[in-house]
Amino acid sequence: MNLLKGVGLFHFAPLSAKGARQILPLVFCWWLYVVSGVTALRYLTVPMFSVFRRSTTLIVVVGEFFMFHKLPSKSCLGSIVVMLIGAIIAGATDLTYSLPGYIWVSVCAISTAMYLLLIRALKDSTGLSESSLLYHNNVLSLPLMASYMLTATNEVQTVRQYPQLNNIWFLLFLGVSASQAFLLNLCIFRCTTINSPLATTITGQMKDIVTTGLGMILFGDVQFSSKNLLGITLGLLGGMLYSFFGYMERQRQKQQQDKV
């Protein structure tokens, strides 16, 4: 980010003590959602993880009501109900049942929702741009994530023992992966601040369709029953309906604004 700022492609405010105190809750929520998400995937299959992550949408709806006094349409709420029913059926019939996995994915859903809501709230309250919020979040979360990695995991030892560590192609793709993570986070910030936390979750539902499909095909840890598949399908259907109704609602609002 500093490199992009140096060549004039990126602009953000310098980090201050006051700004750091204001966004500490955002930093903690980001750290918690990353750690809980990675941990949940140790216990759950990718399709099950994706299904339960959709409960983030309901938490965002509740959060937007209390924080911004906004409610989605009845059709969007109906889609959320379909998603939740799918998650309940999928969880109740999961042949790879894992209580720790369900606990961690619940923590992930709550922290993700709080992260999205805080992005919007802090932009309004601090006056910082999404670029500044992203930069401050990254700088402040680095020592937190490093401390966790050094004290609670064996990541450093595992990396040192990785046989391809000095392979130029591995390092190249690692750099590409890191840059994509930065781009993803930037897009999340921009979508949330320009649109809303709910709009970000809507686009995330479409991503989960691809994630669930690939997870069923690429990994060998998926065990299905007919009821479990029904639950996952309902979750996907709810996500698709939610995205469709959300998009149509925003188009109607845009047309009304254009008429005015």
XYZ file of N, CA and C in Angstrom:
780
model
N 0.824 -1.197 0.000
C 0.000 0.000 0.000
C 0.864 1.255 0.000
N 1.967 1.207 0.737
C 2.878 2.353 0.736
C 3.534 2.539 -0.630
N 3.809 1.421 -1.308
C 4.385 1.499 -2.649
C 3.399 2.144 -3.617
N 2.137 1.725 -3.542
C 1.116 2.313 -4.400
C 0.903 3.789 -4.076
N 0.997 4.136 -2.810
C 0.871 5.536 -2.420
C 2.038 6.347 -2.958
N 3.240 5.747 -2.958
C 4.424 6.450 -3.430
C 4.371 6.811 -4.904
N 3.654 5.990 -5.699
C 3.548 6.265 -7.133
C 2.236 6.969 -7.475
N 1.500 7.382 -6.442
C 0.304 8.178 -6.667
C -0.959 7.402 -6.999
N -0.943 6.084 -6.812
C -2.109 5.271 -7.147
C -3.003 4.990 -5.943
N -2.561 5.379 -4.762
C -3.294 5.068 -3.543
C -3.114 6.218 -2.576
N -4.168 6.537 -1.840
C -4.095 7.647 -0.893
C -4.758 7.241 0.421
N -4.069 7.491 1.531
C -4.637 7.208 2.843
C -3.989 8.111 3.870
N -4.725 8.347 4.954
C -4.243 9.216 6.019
C -3.221 8.482 6.880
N -2.236 9.203 7.439
C -1.261 8.550 8.318
C -1.921 8.057 9.602
N -1.350 7.000 10.168
C -1.900 6.415 11.383
C -1.624 7.333 12.568
N -2.646 7.541 13.391
C -2.517 8.370 14.591
C -2.991 7.573 15.800
N -2.623 8.043 16.988
C -3.027 7.361 18.217
C -4.549 7.372 18.370
N -5.165 8.503 18.029
C -6.616 8.608 18.127
C -7.294 7.658 17.139
N -6.793 7.635 15.917
C -7.367 6.743 14.916
C -7.201 5.284 15.284
N -6.045 4.953 15.868
C -5.794 3.578 16.281
C -6.790 3.130 17.343
N -7.066 3.996 18.307
C -8.033 3.653 19.357
C -9.433 3.459 18.775
N -9.779 4.269 17.792
C -11.120 4.197 17.224
C -11.370 2.904 16.460
N -10.354 2.398 15.782
C -10.588 1.229 14.931
C -10.114 -0.083 15.552
N -9.713 -0.060 16.810
C -9.305 -1.306 17.470
C -10.398 -2.380 17.448
N -11.682 -2.027 17.657
C -12.717 -3.069 17.536
C -12.759 -3.703 16.151
N -12.531 -2.901 15.112
C -12.503 -3.426 13.745
C -11.344 -4.398 13.573
N -10.196 -4.047 14.104
C -9.010 -4.900 14.012
C -9.263 -6.242 14.701
N -9.855 -6.196 15.889
C -10.109 -7.430 16.627
C -11.093 -8.321 15.880
N -12.155 -7.727 15.317
C -13.147 -8.515 14.577
C -12.531 -9.148 13.337
N -11.660 -8.396 12.646
C -10.991 -8.964 11.473
C -10.120 -10.139 11.877
N -9.328 -9.982 12.921
C -8.454 -11.058 13.392
C -9.274 -12.283 13.795
N -10.372 -12.049 14.498
C -11.189 -13.156 14.982
C -11.856 -13.890 13.823
N -12.328 -13.165 12.819
C -13.003 -13.840 11.706
C -12.027 -14.639 10.853
N -10.796 -14.158 10.726
C -9.792 -14.920 9.974
C -9.411 -16.193 10.728
N -9.095 -16.064 12.004
C -8.657 -17.210 12.802
C -9.782 -18.236 12.947
N -10.989 -17.771 13.247
C -12.103 -18.705 13.438
C -12.474 -19.396 12.128
N -12.369 -18.682 11.001
C -12.680 -19.291 9.709
C -11.710 -20.399 9.352
N -10.427 -20.134 9.527
C -9.409 -21.149 9.234
C -9.559 -22.341 10.169
N -9.845 -22.068 11.442
C -10.005 -23.156 12.412
C -11.240 -23.993 12.106
N -12.334 -23.346 11.717
C -13.567 -24.080 11.406
C -13.364 -25.045 10.243
N -12.540 -24.647 9.272
C -12.297 -25.502 8.105
C -11.480 -26.752 8.456
N -10.864 -26.780 9.637
C -10.184 -28.004 10.076
C -11.191 -29.089 10.434
N -12.395 -28.669 10.809
C -13.402 -29.616 11.291
C -14.545 -29.838 10.311
N -14.834 -28.847 9.452
C -15.988 -28.918 8.571
C -15.561 -29.042 7.117
N -16.399 -29.666 6.311
C -16.161 -29.689 4.873
C -16.468 -28.302 4.305
N -15.953 -28.013 3.118
C -16.174 -26.709 2.500
C -17.654 -26.429 2.273
N -18.463 -27.391 1.741
C -19.899 -27.111 1.584
C -20.598 -26.795 2.897
N -20.299 -27.539 3.975
C -20.929 -27.275 5.266
C -20.492 -25.930 5.819
N -19.226 -25.608 5.658
C -18.724 -24.316 6.112
C -19.458 -23.188 5.402
N -19.636 -23.319 4.089
C -20.309 -22.281 3.301
C -21.769 -22.124 3.711
N -22.431 -23.256 3.983
C -23.839 -23.206 4.384
C -24.001 -22.432 5.687
N -23.182 -22.747 6.675
C -23.329 -22.092 7.979
C -22.836 -20.645 7.971
N -21.908 -20.326 7.070
C -21.457 -18.941 6.963
C -22.580 -18.023 6.489
N -23.595 -18.594 5.849
C -24.689 -17.748 5.354
C -25.508 -17.138 6.481
N -25.366 -17.660 7.696
C -26.053 -17.037 8.828
C -25.512 -15.640 9.104
N -24.361 -15.306 8.516
C -23.826 -13.951 8.618
C -24.847 -12.936 8.126
N -25.589 -13.301 7.090
C -26.566 -12.387 6.507
C -27.612 -11.964 7.525
N -28.144 -12.925 8.288
C -29.153 -12.612 9.298
C -28.572 -11.683 10.360
N -27.345 -11.936 10.784
C -26.711 -11.093 11.804
C -26.520 -9.678 11.278
N -26.155 -9.553 9.998
C -25.985 -8.233 9.395
C -27.326 -7.498 9.339
N -28.403 -8.214 8.991
C -29.731 -7.603 8.947
C -30.101 -7.038 10.310
N -29.891 -7.833 11.360
C -30.201 -7.383 12.715
C -29.307 -6.196 13.098
N -28.021 -6.288 12.758
C -27.095 -5.211 13.080
C -27.434 -3.919 12.358
N -27.800 -4.021 11.078
C -28.174 -2.816 10.328
C -29.428 -2.171 10.901
N -30.347 -2.982 11.417
C -31.568 -2.430 12.013
C -31.234 -1.604 13.256
N -30.392 -2.141 14.117
C -30.088 -1.448 15.367
C -29.078 -0.308 15.173
N -28.142 -0.467 14.234
C -27.095 0.535 14.063
C -27.452 1.621 13.046
N -28.179 1.226 11.973
C -28.479 2.182 10.907
C -29.976 2.328 10.632
N -30.810 1.630 11.420
C -32.267 1.705 11.294
C -32.722 1.340 9.878
N -32.161 0.255 9.341
C -32.507 -0.217 8.010
C -33.037 -1.643 8.087
N -34.034 -1.928 7.255
C -34.571 -3.285 7.161
C -34.706 -3.667 5.688
N -34.381 -4.910 5.335
C -34.569 -5.349 3.950
C -36.045 -5.610 3.665
N -36.371 -5.845 2.413
C -37.753 -6.111 2.016
C -38.206 -7.478 2.519
N -39.515 -7.720 2.442
C -40.066 -9.005 2.875
C -39.528 -10.158 2.037
N -39.320 -9.905 0.720
C -38.798 -10.967 -0.145
C -37.379 -11.350 0.259
N -36.569 -10.353 0.646
C -35.201 -10.649 1.097
C -35.224 -11.393 2.423
N -36.123 -10.995 3.316
C -36.240 -11.699 4.594
C -36.695 -13.145 4.379
N -37.593 -13.349 3.420
C -38.027 -14.709 3.101
C -36.879 -15.559 2.595
N -36.003 -14.959 1.785
C -34.834 -15.682 1.283
C -33.898 -16.064 2.418
N -33.762 -15.168 3.403
C -32.919 -15.467 4.559
C -33.477 -16.657 5.329
N -34.802 -16.709 5.464
C -35.439 -17.840 6.148
C -35.129 -19.147 5.421
N -35.185 -19.129 4.074
C -34.859 -20.321 3.286
C -33.410 -20.738 3.546
N -32.505 -19.763 3.581
C -31.096 -20.067 3.857
C -30.924 -20.704 5.226
N -31.610 -20.157 6.214
C -31.468 -20.682 7.576
C -32.064 -22.077 7.696
N -33.199 -22.321 7.044
C -33.791 -23.660 7.052
C -32.818 -24.659 6.421
N -32.195 -24.253 5.311
C -31.203 -25.108 4.667
C -30.038 -25.415 5.586
N -29.570 -24.385 6.319
C -28.454 -24.591 7.244
C -28.831 -25.543 8.372
N -30.069 -25.421 8.882
C -30.520 -26.291 9.971
C -30.613 -27.743 9.491
N -31.210 -27.934 8.303
C -31.335 -29.294 7.759
C -29.962 -29.892 7.483
N -29.069 -29.084 6.879
C -27.728 -29.578 6.564
C -26.965 -29.943 7.834
N -27.089 -29.105 8.859
C -26.383 -29.385 10.107
C -26.929 -30.597 10.824
N -28.260 -30.750 10.817
C -28.889 -31.878 11.519
C -28.603 -33.206 10.838
N -28.298 -33.191 9.547
C -28.066 -34.433 8.797
C -26.617 -34.576 8.338
N -25.726 -33.763 8.922
C -24.314 -33.805 8.535
C -23.679 -35.105 9.030
N -23.200 -35.915 8.097
C -22.583 -37.201 8.461
C -21.194 -37.012 9.062
N -20.603 -35.827 8.889
C -19.288 -35.527 9.475
C -19.458 -34.555 10.639
N -20.499 -34.774 11.435
C -20.851 -33.868 12.538
C -19.633 -33.535 13.389
N -19.461 -32.228 13.645
C -18.328 -31.784 14.460
C -18.760 -30.576 15.279
N -18.935 -30.770 16.578
C -19.337 -29.670 17.455
C -18.312 -28.535 17.466
N -16.996 -28.832 17.580
C -16.021 -27.725 17.512
C -16.126 -26.936 16.209
N -16.371 -27.640 15.104
C -16.513 -26.955 13.829
C -17.696 -26.015 13.819
N -18.826 -26.448 14.386
C -20.022 -25.605 14.434
C -19.792 -24.388 15.334
N -19.073 -24.596 16.430
C -18.791 -23.468 17.333
C -17.904 -22.437 16.630
N -16.849 -22.913 15.962
C -15.921 -21.995 15.300
C -16.576 -21.283 14.127
N -17.419 -21.972 13.370
C -18.064 -21.304 12.238
C -19.095 -20.293 12.744
N -19.691 -20.530 13.917
C -20.598 -19.545 14.509
C -19.834 -18.292 14.923
N -18.668 -18.491 15.527
C -17.812 -17.346 15.880
C -17.406 -16.589 14.618
N -17.105 -17.329 13.560
C -16.710 -16.717 12.295
C -17.847 -15.876 11.713
N -19.072 -16.402 11.748
C -20.214 -15.668 11.211
C -20.468 -14.380 11.989
N -20.405 -14.457 13.316
C -20.651 -13.276 14.149
C -19.566 -12.224 13.935
N -18.315 -12.647 13.951
C -17.214 -11.690 13.796
C -17.181 -11.097 12.394
N -17.546 -11.883 11.372
C -17.606 -11.348 10.009
C -18.675 -10.272 9.905
N -19.851 -10.542 10.486
C -20.926 -9.553 10.456
C -20.519 -8.270 11.177
N -19.894 -8.409 12.340
C -19.451 -7.234 13.089
C -18.375 -6.464 12.321
N -17.511 -7.190 11.642
C -16.459 -6.557 10.826
C -17.088 -5.683 9.739
N -18.078 -6.212 9.025
C -18.727 -5.454 7.954
C -19.493 -4.251 8.506
N -20.191 -4.445 9.611
C -20.952 -3.351 10.205
C -20.039 -2.245 10.728
N -18.905 -2.637 11.301
C -17.973 -1.645 11.830
C -17.293 -0.851 10.725
N -17.058 -1.474 9.572
C -16.474 -0.725 8.450
C -17.355 0.465 8.116
N -18.655 0.209 7.973
C -19.596 1.277 7.646
C -19.707 2.288 8.782
N -19.820 1.797 10.016
C -19.997 2.694 11.156
C -18.770 3.578 11.365
N -17.576 3.004 11.248
C -16.353 3.774 11.484
C -16.089 4.783 10.364
N -16.454 4.456 9.140
C -16.294 5.426 8.063
C -17.167 6.648 8.322
N -18.374 6.413 8.814
C -19.281 7.529 9.098
C -18.832 8.330 10.314
N -18.307 7.639 11.336
C -17.981 8.327 12.588
C -16.595 8.967 12.593
N -15.637 8.368 11.877
C -14.269 8.899 11.891
C -13.969 9.813 10.714
N -14.723 9.676 9.623
C -14.438 10.466 8.434
C -13.292 9.933 7.612
N -12.748 8.781 7.986
C -11.654 8.180 7.235
C -12.179 7.511 5.969
N -11.392 7.548 4.920
C -11.762 6.874 3.683
C -11.594 5.375 3.862
N -12.158 4.598 2.912
C -11.992 3.148 2.996
C -10.534 2.752 2.854
N -9.748 3.526 2.078
C -8.321 3.234 1.936
C -7.590 3.427 3.259
N -7.943 4.502 3.983
C -7.314 4.758 5.277
C -7.711 3.700 6.298
N -8.987 3.321 6.302
C -9.438 2.275 7.222
C -8.721 0.962 6.938
N -8.579 0.629 5.653
C -7.895 -0.605 5.278
C -6.439 -0.573 5.720
N -5.758 0.540 5.482
C -4.347 0.662 5.864
C -4.182 0.554 7.380
N -4.996 1.277 8.122
C -4.895 1.247 9.578
C -5.196 -0.156 10.113
N -6.199 -0.801 9.537
C -6.555 -2.158 9.964
C -5.396 -3.121 9.727
N -4.760 -3.022 8.565
C -3.654 -3.919 8.246
C -2.458 -3.701 9.166
N -2.127 -2.432 9.414
C -0.971 -2.124 10.258
C -1.194 -2.609 11.689
N -2.386 -2.353 12.229
C -2.648 -2.702 13.622
C -2.890 -4.199 13.817
N -3.378 -4.863 12.788
C -3.640 -6.305 12.930
C -2.371 -7.138 12.763
N -1.332 -6.572 12.157
C -0.105 -7.332 11.937
C 0.511 -7.842 13.231
N 0.734 -7.004 14.260
C 1.302 -7.547 15.513
C 0.367 -8.533 16.211
N -0.946 -8.310 16.089
C -1.904 -9.225 16.712
C -1.838 -10.594 16.054
N -1.819 -10.620 14.729
C -1.756 -11.888 14.011
C -0.408 -12.573 14.209
N 0.668 -11.780 14.229
C 2.005 -12.348 14.432
C 2.127 -12.975 15.823
N 1.581 -12.302 16.832
C 1.630 -12.839 18.196
C 0.878 -14.154 18.294
N -0.287 -14.196 17.663
C -1.073 -15.429 17.663
C -0.314 -16.552 16.958
N 0.277 -16.246 15.818
C 0.992 -17.260 15.044
C 2.179 -17.822 15.820
N 2.904 -16.942 16.529
C 4.108 -17.365 17.241
C 3.807 -18.107 18.533
N 2.688 -17.783 19.184
C 2.411 -18.352 20.505
C 1.375 -19.471 20.498
N 0.479 -19.467 19.524
C -0.633 -20.427 19.550
C -0.602 -21.443 18.417
N 0.341 -21.336 17.509
C 0.416 -22.277 16.381
C 1.871 -22.698 16.163
N 2.053 -23.678 15.304
C 3.396 -24.107 14.908
C 3.676 -23.727 13.453
N 3.081 -22.614 13.013
C 3.184 -22.199 11.617
C 4.629 -21.936 11.194
N 5.413 -21.304 12.058
C 6.791 -20.965 11.696
C 7.595 -22.227 11.415
N 7.477 -23.219 12.297
C 8.201 -24.476 12.110
C 7.722 -25.204 10.857
N 6.405 -25.182 10.626
C 5.846 -25.853 9.448
C 6.351 -25.208 8.166
N 6.412 -23.886 8.150
C 6.892 -23.179 6.960
C 8.363 -23.494 6.701
N 9.153 -23.521 7.748
C 10.577 -23.813 7.585
C 10.810 -25.211 7.014
N 9.925 -26.137 7.339
C 10.079 -27.521 6.881
C 9.448 -27.764 5.517
N 8.775 -26.757 4.961
C 8.106 -26.952 3.683
C 9.143 -27.154 2.578
N 9.082 -28.257 1.830
C 10.143 -28.591 0.866
C 10.227 -27.625 -0.319
N 9.136 -26.944 -0.641
C 9.132 -26.043 -1.797
C 9.346 -24.580 -1.406
N 9.833 -24.360 -0.202
C 9.941 -22.992 0.307
C 10.815 -22.108 -0.579
N 11.859 -22.653 -1.164
C 12.772 -21.867 -2.000
C 12.483 -22.005 -3.492
N 11.383 -22.667 -3.819
C 11.007 -22.819 -5.226
C 10.478 -21.493 -5.762
N 11.046 -21.030 -6.874
C 10.696 -19.717 -7.403
C 9.230 -19.645 -7.795
N 8.675 -20.767 -8.325
C 7.276 -20.766 -8.720
C 6.345 -20.699 -7.513
N 6.733 -21.391 -6.430
C 5.947 -21.307 -5.202
C 5.940 -19.877 -4.665
N 7.110 -19.250 -4.641
C 7.201 -17.878 -4.143
C 6.414 -16.916 -5.023
N 6.425 -17.171 -6.329
C 5.676 -16.314 -7.248
C 4.182 -16.408 -6.982
N 3.680 -17.639 -6.868
C 2.251 -17.810 -6.622
C 1.861 -17.363 -5.216
N 2.775 -17.479 -4.265
C 2.512 -16.963 -2.925
C 2.338 -15.448 -2.968
N 3.188 -14.777 -3.751
C 3.065 -13.330 -3.904
C 1.755 -12.943 -4.575
N 1.373 -13.705 -5.591
C 0.098 -13.448 -6.267
C -1.066 -13.641 -5.299
N -0.998 -14.712 -4.504
C -2.054 -14.982 -3.528
C -2.165 -13.850 -2.516
N -1.026 -13.361 -2.026
C -1.031 -12.266 -1.057
C -1.625 -11.001 -1.669
N -1.284 -10.727 -2.932
C -1.818 -9.531 -3.583
C -3.323 -9.654 -3.793
N -3.803 -10.869 -4.076
C -5.235 -11.070 -4.234
C -5.965 -10.897 -2.908
N -5.328 -11.289 -1.818
C -5.926 -11.080 -0.499
C -6.077 -9.592 -0.215
N -5.064 -8.810 -0.591
C -5.145 -7.357 -0.422
C -6.273 -6.788 -1.282
N -6.365 -7.250 -2.537
C -7.405 -6.764 -3.438
C -8.791 -7.129 -2.920
N -8.942 -8.345 -2.397
C -10.223 -8.781 -1.841
C -10.634 -7.886 -0.681
N -9.700 -7.627 0.229
C -10.014 -6.792 1.385
C -10.373 -5.375 0.954
N -9.667 -4.858 -0.039
C -9.965 -3.520 -0.549
C -11.372 -3.477 -1.138
N -11.733 -4.503 -1.906
C -13.072 -4.558 -2.506
C -14.157 -4.660 -1.435
N -13.883 -5.419 -0.366
C -14.840 -5.530 0.736
C -15.081 -4.159 1.367
N -13.992 -3.422 1.612
C -14.113 -2.098 2.212
C -14.906 -1.161 1.302
N -14.575 -1.154 0.020
C -15.228 -0.233 -0.915
C -16.708 -0.584 -1.088
N -17.008 -1.868 -1.220
C -18.404 -2.278 -1.383
C -19.221 -1.931 -0.152
N -18.644 -2.140 1.028
C -19.367 -1.891 2.276
C -19.611 -0.413 2.506
N -18.619 0.426 2.189
C -18.762 1.862 2.443
C -19.585 2.550 1.358
N -19.428 2.138 0.110
C -20.178 2.760 -0.972
C -21.614 2.267 -0.988
N -21.824 0.989 -0.742
C -23.171 0.412 -0.737
C -23.657 0.228 0.695
N -23.442 -0.977 1.247
C -23.851 -1.261 2.625
C -23.283 -2.607 3.033
N -23.238 -2.898 4.345
C -22.813 -4.237 4.770
C -23.675 -5.332 4.162
N -24.978 -5.051 3.996
C -25.874 -6.051 3.436
C -25.543 -6.328 1.972
N -25.170 -5.291 1.229
C -24.803 -5.485 -0.175
C -23.570 -6.376 -0.303
N -22.638 -6.234 0.622
C -21.445 -7.071 0.598
C -21.798 -8.531 0.844
N -22.721 -8.781 1.764
C -23.117 -10.167 2.023
C -23.896 -10.732 0.836
N -24.640 -9.887 0.114
C -25.372 -10.352 -1.064
C -24.398 -10.893 -2.104
N -23.343 -10.138 -2.401
C -22.362 -10.591 -3.384
C -21.626 -11.830 -2.876
N -21.444 -11.926 -1.566
C -20.787 -13.096 -1.003
C -21.589 -14.369 -1.197
N -22.921 -14.242 -1.240
C -23.754 -15.424 -1.458
C -23.468 -16.059 -2.816
N -23.252 -15.237 -3.845
C -22.969 -15.763 -5.176
C -21.620 -16.476 -5.202
N -20.660 -15.953 -4.471
C -19.355 -16.609 -4.368
C -19.481 -17.968 -3.714
N -20.373 -18.083 -2.731
C -20.540 -19.347 -2.018
C -21.102 -20.444 -2.912
N -21.852 -20.064 -3.948
C -22.378 -21.072 -4.874
C -21.221 -21.792 -5.550
N -20.240 -21.017 -6.017
C -19.063 -21.603 -6.666
C -18.235 -22.393 -5.652
N -18.057 -21.825 -4.449
C -17.268 -22.484 -3.412
C -17.860 -23.837 -3.033
N -19.173 -23.865 -2.859
C -19.833 -25.111 -2.489
C -19.698 -26.158 -3.581
N -19.917 -25.747 -4.826
C -19.802 -26.682 -5.948
C -18.415 -27.262 -6.085
N -17.396 -26.408 -6.013
C -16.017 -26.891 -6.121
C -15.631 -27.748 -4.923
N -16.150 -27.380 -3.741
C -15.848 -28.166 -2.546
C -16.381 -29.579 -2.633
N -17.524 -29.744 -3.291
C -18.082 -31.077 -3.465
C -17.239 -31.925 -4.408
N -16.613 -31.275 -5.391
C -15.903 -31.996 -6.442
C -14.436 -32.235 -6.095
N -13.764 -31.202 -5.547
C -12.316 -31.242 -5.420
C -11.811 -31.985 -4.199
N -12.600 -32.032 -3.132
C -12.117 -32.616 -1.880
C -12.823 -33.932 -1.591
N -12.089 -34.851 -1.006
C -12.625 -36.188 -0.761
C -13.228 -36.379 0.608
N -13.434 -35.295 1.374
C -13.939 -35.442 2.735
C -15.442 -35.193 2.839
N -16.113 -35.045 1.694
C -17.537 -34.743 1.707
C -18.350 -36.028 1.712
N -19.188 -36.197 2.737
C -20.071 -37.355 2.830
C -21.514 -36.853 2.825
N -22.284 -37.303 1.838
C -23.632 -36.790 1.664
C -24.684 -37.837 1.994
N -25.806 -37.345 2.507
C -27.047 -38.104 2.532
C -28.053 -37.278 1.731
N -29.187 -37.850 1.401
C -30.175 -37.115 0.608
C -30.680 -35.880 1.355
N -30.894 -36.006 2.668
C -31.369 -34.866 3.452
C -30.290 -33.798 3.582
N -29.045 -34.223 3.743
C -27.953 -33.268 3.825
C -27.822 -32.489 2.528
N -27.931 -33.179 1.408
C -27.866 -32.522 0.109
C -29.034 -31.563 -0.071
N -30.208 -31.935 0.451
C -31.373 -31.050 0.407
C -31.098 -29.762 1.175
N -30.496 -29.889 2.362
C -30.188 -28.713 3.163
C -29.216 -27.785 2.460
N -28.166 -28.357 1.867
C -27.186 -27.548 1.149
C -27.831 -26.868 -0.059
N -28.704 -27.610 -0.763
C -29.390 -27.050 -1.931
C -30.309 -25.900 -1.524
N -31.033 -26.064 -0.414
C -31.891 -24.986 0.074
C -31.070 -23.756 0.444
N -29.912 -23.997 1.058
C -29.037 -22.880 1.398
C -28.578 -22.127 0.166
N -28.204 -22.872 -0.872
C -27.798 -22.242 -2.134
C -28.964 -21.500 -2.777
N -30.154 -22.133 -2.773
C -31.330 -21.504 -3.358
C -31.671 -20.208 -2.639
N -31.614 -20.252 -1.306
C -31.878 -19.042 -0.538
C -30.890 -17.938 -0.869
N -29.613 -18.310 -1.021
C -28.602 -17.315 -1.375
C -28.848 -16.707 -2.744
N -29.243 -17.544 -3.706
C -29.525 -17.046 -5.055
C -30.741 -16.118 -5.053
N -31.802 -16.525 -4.340
C -32.994 -15.687 -4.258
C -32.688 -14.364 -3.563
N -31.892 -14.446 -2.504
C -31.540 -13.238 -1.760
C -30.771 -12.265 -2.650
N -29.822 -12.780 -3.421
C -29.054 -11.935 -4.331
C -29.954 -11.320 -5.395
N -30.883 -12.119 -5.924
C -31.779 -11.629 -6.966
C -32.697 -10.534 -6.427
N -33.359 -10.795 -5.301
C -34.273 -9.802 -4.740
C -33.525 -8.536 -4.295
N -32.332 -8.738 -3.729
C -31.538 -7.580 -3.319
C -31.148 -6.720 -4.504
N -30.763 -7.379 -5.595
C -30.402 -6.629 -6.805
C -31.604 -5.881 -7.372
N -32.747 -6.547 -7.444
C -33.945 -5.910 -7.986
C -34.388 -4.731 -7.114
N -34.255 -4.888 -5.805
C -34.631 -3.807 -4.896
C -33.744 -2.582 -5.099
N -32.450 -2.804 -5.279
C -31.528 -1.692 -5.497
C -31.790 -1.028 -6.847
N -32.173 -1.812 -7.858
C -32.493 -1.242 -9.165
C -33.734 -0.357 -9.080
N -34.730 -0.794 -8.304
C -35.941 0.023 -8.130
C -35.616 1.325 -7.404
N -34.770 1.253 -6.386
C -34.382 2.454 -5.671
C -33.628 3.416 -6.581
N -32.765 2.874 -7.442
C -32.018 3.705 -8.361
C -32.940 4.384 -9.368
N -33.940 3.654 -9.874
C -34.887 4.245 -10.824
C -35.703 5.354 -10.169
N -36.099 5.154 -8.919
C -36.853 6.186 -8.205
C -36.003 7.431 -7.996
N -34.714 7.251 -7.675
C -33.817 8.388 -7.488
C -33.609 9.138 -8.804
N -33.528 8.402 -9.915
C -33.338 9.039 -11.222
C -34.551 9.877 -11.608
N -35.767 9.410 -11.235
C -36.977 10.153 -11.545
C -37.026 11.449 -10.763
N -36.543 11.384 -9.510
C -36.525 12.593 -8.676
C -35.493 13.584 -9.185
